[in-house]
Amino acid sequence: MTNPLLHDTVWLQQPKFEEAESAFQRYLICGNVSAHEDKGSSTLVKDILQIREHIQTAMNNTVPNGGIGNHLEQRIHHLEEENNKLKQTVEELRKMISSLSTQLKTSEKVKEDKMEVDKKEEEEDEDECNLFDDDEDDEEAEKLRQERLKAYAEKKAKKPAVIAKSSVTIDVKPWDDETDMQKLEECVRSIQMDGLLWGASKLVPLAYGIKKLTIVCVIEDDKVSLEDLEDQIVAFEDHIQSMDVAAFQKI
């Protein structure tokens, strides 16, 4: 079995190492080895020279300080860019929250104003209904009460009735990509009902070149039924495959 230290350049005996080091220092000072130095010392000197050359070569091959500095600068620049992006995102979120807060305050203010108006109307109605309960047997009080009741009934009759309406977004799908979408929209808009008003529309891509018609309409809840509207739309079976309600909102 081969000894792993056979070709190693490390001296395990201190005296020989010190002798070689001393010979090497004399060689550096005098330029050559004295005549009485034996051949073994010269060999050790050469070995030390080779080792020093290896060390110098290894030191020359290390990464320069400038390279390390450039890498750190690039890293710092990258971190600064990420920090700036995070700052921009935080600022956008802050503006969004501020806008939502303003909208919420405005909505609450409108709601409070409406509640205040309704409260005043109720108080007025209560005042008009105050019919002199303490003077029920008096003829003049009875006459005044009847006049107030009549005026109150006329006022209620003149108030316009609130019509419940809804905004509906409808998706109308064709059979395939060869369907004439303009003709399809014409078929949908041709449906006329009391309390139905058609609005804006657009074509939305689905898949494989097929597009669907998204159209908005406003309906009066008491006059228009979505079931009846769907039956009339899908009745154009040559162009329309199906209809779906994409959005429904009370107005």
mmCIF file of C-alpha atoms in Angstrom, residues 127-233:
data_model
loop_
_atom_site.group_PDB
_atom_site.id
_atom_site.type_symbol
_atom_site.label_atom_id
_atom_site.label_comp_id
_atom_site.label_asym_id
_atom_site.label_seq_id
_atom_site.Cartn_x
_atom_site.Cartn_y
_atom_site.Cartn_z
ATOM 1 C CA ASP A 127 -98.860 67.604 13.106
ATOM 2 C CA GLU A 128 -101.442 67.441 10.346
ATOM 3 C CA CYS A 129 -103.083 64.441 11.998
ATOM 4 C CA ASN A 130 -103.455 66.261 15.334
ATOM 5 C CA LEU A 131 -107.209 66.791 15.254
ATOM 6 C CA PHE A 132 -108.138 68.577 18.439
ATOM 7 C CA ASP A 133 -108.970 65.541 20.562
ATOM 8 C CA ASP A 134 -110.047 67.724 23.461
ATOM 9 C CA ASP A 135 -112.876 69.368 21.478
ATOM 10 C CA GLU A 136 -114.585 66.361 19.901
ATOM 11 C CA ASP A 137 -118.075 67.627 20.793
ATOM 12 C CA ASP A 138 -117.481 71.066 19.317
ATOM 13 C CA GLU A 139 -118.939 71.529 15.849
ATOM 14 C CA GLU A 140 -116.221 73.945 14.687
ATOM 15 C CA ALA A 141 -113.510 71.565 15.862
ATOM 16 C CA GLU A 142 -115.139 68.712 13.965
ATOM 17 C CA LYS A 143 -115.367 70.806 10.811
ATOM 18 C CA LEU A 144 -111.712 71.846 11.121
ATOM 19 C CA ARG A 145 -110.727 68.248 11.656
ATOM 20 C CA GLN A 146 -112.521 67.153 8.508
ATOM 21 C CA GLU A 147 -110.808 69.900 6.526
ATOM 22 C CA ARG A 148 -107.424 68.837 7.825
ATOM 23 C CA LEU A 149 -108.123 65.210 6.976
ATOM 24 C CA LYS A 150 -109.151 66.152 3.455
ATOM 25 C CA ALA A 151 -106.049 68.323 2.960
ATOM 26 C CA TYR A 152 -103.831 65.552 4.293
ATOM 27 C CA ALA A 153 -105.391 63.004 1.911
ATOM 28 C CA GLU A 154 -104.948 65.351 -1.054
ATOM 29 C CA LYS A 155 -101.313 65.938 -0.132
ATOM 30 C CA LYS A 156 -100.640 62.213 0.073
ATOM 31 C CA ALA A 157 -102.335 61.671 -3.286
ATOM 32 C CA LYS A 158 -100.145 64.293 -4.951
ATOM 33 C CA LYS A 159 -96.910 62.689 -3.768
ATOM 34 C CA PRO A 160 -95.449 60.630 -6.626
ATOM 35 C CA ALA A 161 -95.286 56.921 -5.919
ATOM 36 C CA VAL A 162 -91.788 55.480 -5.683
ATOM 37 C CA ILE A 163 -91.166 53.099 -8.595
ATOM 38 C CA ALA A 164 -88.872 50.220 -7.775
ATOM 39 C CA LYS A 165 -86.297 49.743 -10.545
ATOM 40 C CA SER A 166 -83.335 47.448 -11.063
ATOM 41 C CA SER A 167 -80.260 47.503 -13.267
ATOM 42 C CA VAL A 168 -79.600 44.116 -14.873
ATOM 43 C CA THR A 169 -76.505 42.998 -16.806
ATOM 44 C CA ILE A 170 -77.258 40.123 -19.177
ATOM 45 C CA ASP A 171 -74.857 37.759 -20.978
ATOM 46 C CA VAL A 172 -76.228 36.382 -24.245
ATOM 47 C CA LYS A 173 -74.236 33.490 -25.780
ATOM 48 C CA PRO A 174 -74.330 32.460 -29.472
ATOM 49 C CA TRP A 175 -74.087 28.939 -30.873
ATOM 50 C CA ASP A 176 -70.637 29.294 -32.460
ATOM 51 C CA ASP A 177 -68.104 31.747 -33.878
ATOM 52 C CA GLU A 178 -70.024 32.001 -37.167
ATOM 53 C CA THR A 179 -73.073 33.608 -35.556
ATOM 54 C CA ASP A 180 -73.776 37.165 -36.720
ATOM 55 C CA MET A 181 -73.369 39.057 -33.436
ATOM 56 C CA GLN A 182 -74.820 42.266 -34.876
ATOM 57 C CA LYS A 183 -77.984 40.408 -35.858
ATOM 58 C CA LEU A 184 -78.030 38.766 -32.414
ATOM 59 C CA GLU A 185 -77.961 42.163 -30.704
ATOM 60 C CA GLU A 186 -80.714 43.428 -32.985
ATOM 61 C CA CYS A 187 -82.884 40.478 -31.950
ATOM 62 C CA VAL A 188 -82.316 41.229 -28.263
ATOM 63 C CA ARG A 189 -83.053 44.957 -28.611
ATOM 64 C CA SER A 190 -86.176 44.208 -30.626
ATOM 65 C CA ILE A 191 -87.839 42.982 -27.416
ATOM 66 C CA GLN A 192 -90.058 45.817 -26.161
ATOM 67 C CA MET A 193 -91.908 45.652 -22.835
ATOM 68 C CA ASP A 194 -93.566 48.236 -20.613
ATOM 69 C CA GLY A 195 -90.971 49.103 -17.962
ATOM 70 C CA LEU A 196 -87.976 47.815 -19.988
ATOM 71 C CA LEU A 197 -85.183 50.088 -21.195
ATOM 72 C CA TRP A 198 -82.084 48.766 -23.028
ATOM 73 C CA GLY A 199 -78.696 50.349 -22.328
ATOM 74 C CA ALA A 200 -75.045 49.938 -23.354
ATOM 75 C CA SER A 201 -73.628 46.709 -24.748
ATOM 76 C CA LYS A 202 -70.303 45.154 -25.714
ATOM 77 C CA LEU A 203 -68.855 41.943 -27.121
ATOM 78 C CA VAL A 204 -66.714 39.895 -24.706
ATOM 79 C CA PRO A 205 -64.401 37.094 -25.991
ATOM 80 C CA LEU A 206 -65.088 33.616 -24.631
ATOM 81 C CA ALA A 207 -62.945 30.974 -26.361
ATOM 82 C CA TYR A 208 -62.050 29.619 -29.813
ATOM 83 C CA GLY A 209 -63.079 32.889 -31.450
ATOM 84 C CA ILE A 210 -66.558 32.854 -29.855
ATOM 85 C CA LYS A 211 -67.831 36.099 -28.293
ATOM 86 C CA LYS A 212 -70.797 36.782 -26.042
ATOM 87 C CA LEU A 213 -73.021 39.860 -25.959
ATOM 88 C CA THR A 214 -73.039 41.668 -22.616
ATOM 89 C CA ILE A 215 -75.911 44.160 -22.486
ATOM 90 C CA VAL A 216 -77.371 46.309 -19.699
ATOM 91 C CA CYS A 217 -81.052 47.034 -19.199
ATOM 92 C CA VAL A 218 -83.171 48.862 -16.609
ATOM 93 C CA ILE A 219 -86.445 47.256 -15.580
ATOM 94 C CA GLU A 220 -89.368 48.249 -13.380
ATOM 95 C CA ASP A 221 -89.701 45.443 -10.869
ATOM 96 C CA ASP A 222 -93.511 45.507 -10.829
ATOM 97 C CA LYS A 223 -93.844 45.382 -14.612
ATOM 98 C CA VAL A 224 -90.986 43.242 -15.944
ATOM 99 C CA SER A 225 -90.170 39.691 -14.897
ATOM 100 C CA LEU A 226 -86.695 38.327 -15.623
ATOM 101 C CA GLU A 227 -88.203 34.933 -16.406
ATOM 102 C CA ASP A 228 -90.451 36.437 -19.096
ATOM 103 C CA LEU A 229 -87.524 38.436 -20.465
ATOM 104 C CA GLU A 230 -85.357 35.311 -20.665
ATOM 105 C CA ASP A 231 -88.090 33.376 -22.473
ATOM 106 C CA GLN A 232 -88.361 36.102 -25.115
ATOM 107 C CA ILE A 233 -84.584 36.316 -25.598
#
